[in-house]
Short mmCIF file of C-alpha atoms in Angstrom, two decimals:
data_model
loop_
_atom_site.label_atom_id
_atom_site.label_comp_id
_atom_site.label_asym_id
_atom_site.label_seq_id
_atom_site.Cartn_x
_atom_site.Cartn_y
_atom_site.Cartn_z
CA LEU S 1 33.80 -48.36 -132.67
CA GLN S 2 32.60 -46.16 -135.50
CA GLY S 3 31.68 -43.43 -133.08
CA VAL S 4 35.28 -43.57 -131.52
CA ALA S 5 36.79 -43.44 -135.05
CA ASN S 6 34.57 -40.44 -135.93
CA GLU S 7 35.69 -38.58 -132.80
CA LEU S 8 39.23 -39.18 -133.34
CA SER S 9 39.01 -38.13 -137.01
CA GLU S 10 37.16 -34.92 -135.89
CA ARG S 11 39.77 -33.96 -133.39
CA MET S 12 42.86 -34.83 -135.69
CA ALA S 13 41.45 -32.80 -138.67
CA GLY S 14 39.69 -30.04 -136.71
CA ILE S 15 36.42 -30.89 -138.29
CA SER S 16 33.00 -31.03 -136.87
CA SER S 17 29.58 -31.21 -138.30
CA VAL S 18 26.04 -29.70 -138.16
CA ILE S 19 22.97 -30.96 -139.57
CA TRP S 20 19.76 -28.87 -140.22
CA PHE S 21 16.33 -30.37 -140.91
CA PRO S 22 13.54 -28.40 -142.65
CA THR S 23 11.50 -28.40 -139.34
CA GLY S 24 14.20 -26.26 -137.93
CA ASP S 25 15.83 -29.02 -135.75
CA MET S 26 19.48 -29.19 -135.75
CA TYR S 27 22.10 -31.74 -134.80
CA TRP S 28 25.67 -30.60 -133.72
CA SER S 29 28.63 -33.13 -133.38
CA ASP S 30 30.48 -33.20 -130.08
CA ALA S 31 33.40 -31.50 -131.80
CA PHE S 32 31.12 -28.60 -132.86
CA TYR S 33 30.05 -28.01 -129.29
CA ARG S 34 33.57 -27.97 -128.33
CA LEU S 35 34.53 -25.54 -131.09
CA LEU S 36 31.78 -23.10 -129.82
CA GLY S 37 33.32 -23.53 -126.27
CA HIS S 38 30.46 -25.71 -124.82
CA LYS S 39 30.41 -29.17 -123.24
CA PRO S 40 28.91 -31.65 -125.77
CA GLN S 41 25.28 -32.09 -125.51
CA ALA S 42 25.15 -29.38 -122.61
CA MET S 43 22.44 -27.49 -124.48
CA ASP S 44 20.02 -27.91 -127.29
CA PRO S 45 21.64 -27.12 -130.62
CA VAL S 46 19.93 -23.90 -131.77
CA TYR S 47 20.85 -22.01 -134.83
CA ARG S 48 20.27 -18.69 -133.02
CA MET S 49 22.88 -19.58 -130.48
CA TRP S 50 25.34 -20.49 -133.11
CA GLN S 51 24.65 -17.18 -134.93
CA LYS S 52 25.43 -15.16 -131.94
CA SER S 53 28.97 -16.51 -132.04
CA ILE S 54 29.53 -15.47 -135.55
CA HIS S 55 32.01 -12.43 -135.96
CA PRO S 56 29.67 -9.37 -136.76
CA GLU S 57 31.64 -8.60 -139.88
CA ASP S 58 31.15 -11.95 -141.20
CA LEU S 59 27.40 -12.40 -140.33
CA LYS S 60 25.95 -11.39 -143.62
CA VAL S 61 28.18 -13.77 -145.70
CA PHE S 62 27.40 -16.52 -143.36
CA ASN S 63 23.62 -16.09 -143.23
CA ASP S 64 23.55 -15.65 -147.04
CA ALA S 65 25.40 -19.08 -147.41
CA VAL S 66 22.98 -20.85 -145.09
CA THR S 67 19.93 -19.39 -146.86
CA LEU S 68 21.14 -20.71 -150.08
CA ALA S 69 21.84 -24.12 -148.75
CA LEU S 70 18.57 -24.39 -146.97
CA ASN S 71 16.89 -23.54 -150.21
CA ASN S 72 18.78 -26.29 -152.15
CA GLN S 73 20.81 -23.72 -153.97
CA PRO S 74 24.46 -24.50 -154.67
CA VAL S 75 26.82 -22.91 -152.09
CA GLU S 76 30.51 -22.22 -152.39
CA GLU S 77 32.71 -22.80 -149.47
CA VAL S 78 32.07 -20.07 -146.96
CA ARG S 79 34.83 -18.81 -144.61
CA PHE S 80 34.02 -16.93 -141.44
CA ARG S 81 35.10 -16.25 -137.85
CA ILE S 82 33.44 -17.07 -134.57
CA VAL S 83 34.02 -15.60 -131.18
CA SER S 84 33.70 -18.30 -128.41
CA LYS S 85 35.09 -19.01 -125.11
CA ASN S 86 38.12 -20.31 -127.01
CA GLY S 87 38.81 -16.82 -128.50
CA VAL S 88 38.46 -16.06 -132.25
CA ARG S 89 38.50 -19.00 -134.50
CA ARG S 90 38.61 -18.94 -138.20
CA LEU S 91 36.43 -21.55 -139.99
CA ARG S 92 35.47 -22.85 -143.41
CA MET S 93 32.31 -24.69 -144.12
CA LEU S 94 31.04 -26.63 -146.89
CA PHE S 95 27.31 -27.67 -147.30
CA LYS S 96 25.65 -30.71 -148.84
CA GLN S 97 22.00 -31.50 -149.38
CA ALA S 98 21.14 -35.02 -148.12
CA SER S 99 18.29 -37.12 -147.01
CA ALA S 100 17.73 -40.10 -144.80
CA GLU S 101 14.60 -42.17 -144.32
CA ASP S 102 12.84 -39.81 -146.67
CA ARG S 103 13.62 -36.83 -144.55
CA ALA S 104 15.58 -33.97 -146.30
CA ALA S 105 18.49 -32.22 -144.51
CA VAL S 106 21.50 -30.09 -145.03
CA VAL S 107 24.76 -31.21 -143.75
CA GLY S 108 27.37 -28.68 -142.85
CA LEU S 109 31.03 -29.68 -142.46
CA VAL S 110 33.12 -27.26 -140.46
CA GLN S 111 36.84 -26.97 -140.26
CA ASP S 112 38.82 -24.87 -137.89
CA ILE S 113 41.51 -23.27 -139.97
CA THR S 114 42.78 -20.89 -137.36
CA ALA S 115 46.31 -22.38 -137.24
CA GLU S 116 46.46 -22.57 -140.96
CA VAL S 117 45.58 -18.98 -141.46
CA ALA S 118 48.05 -17.81 -138.80
CA LEU S 119 50.70 -19.80 -140.48
CA VAL S 120 50.17 -18.23 -143.85
CA GLN S 121 50.17 -14.73 -142.24
#
């Protein structure tokens, strides 16, 4: 039931999540796969694959924010665009350091703000 509730919440709010582990392993929520234009669990979540979808003009800002987050530095909200099978999407992302079972990780919460930006424009 919790999984179903999370899925519905992600869809309603346009939110997805990414988890990085120091080993380089990643976890993408199903909503994040869909955001990138892929079927959930259709491929292994690889940072390089995600990085390829970042709009070239936003790549430096995005990489700088990720580097700070992975080095346990405070990171402000980062806004960037991705180019996916679904077209150009505008996103904002927040980072938080976390740990589970003595395993450190960085959690990224990603929100699709494409409609909000279009409305403001």
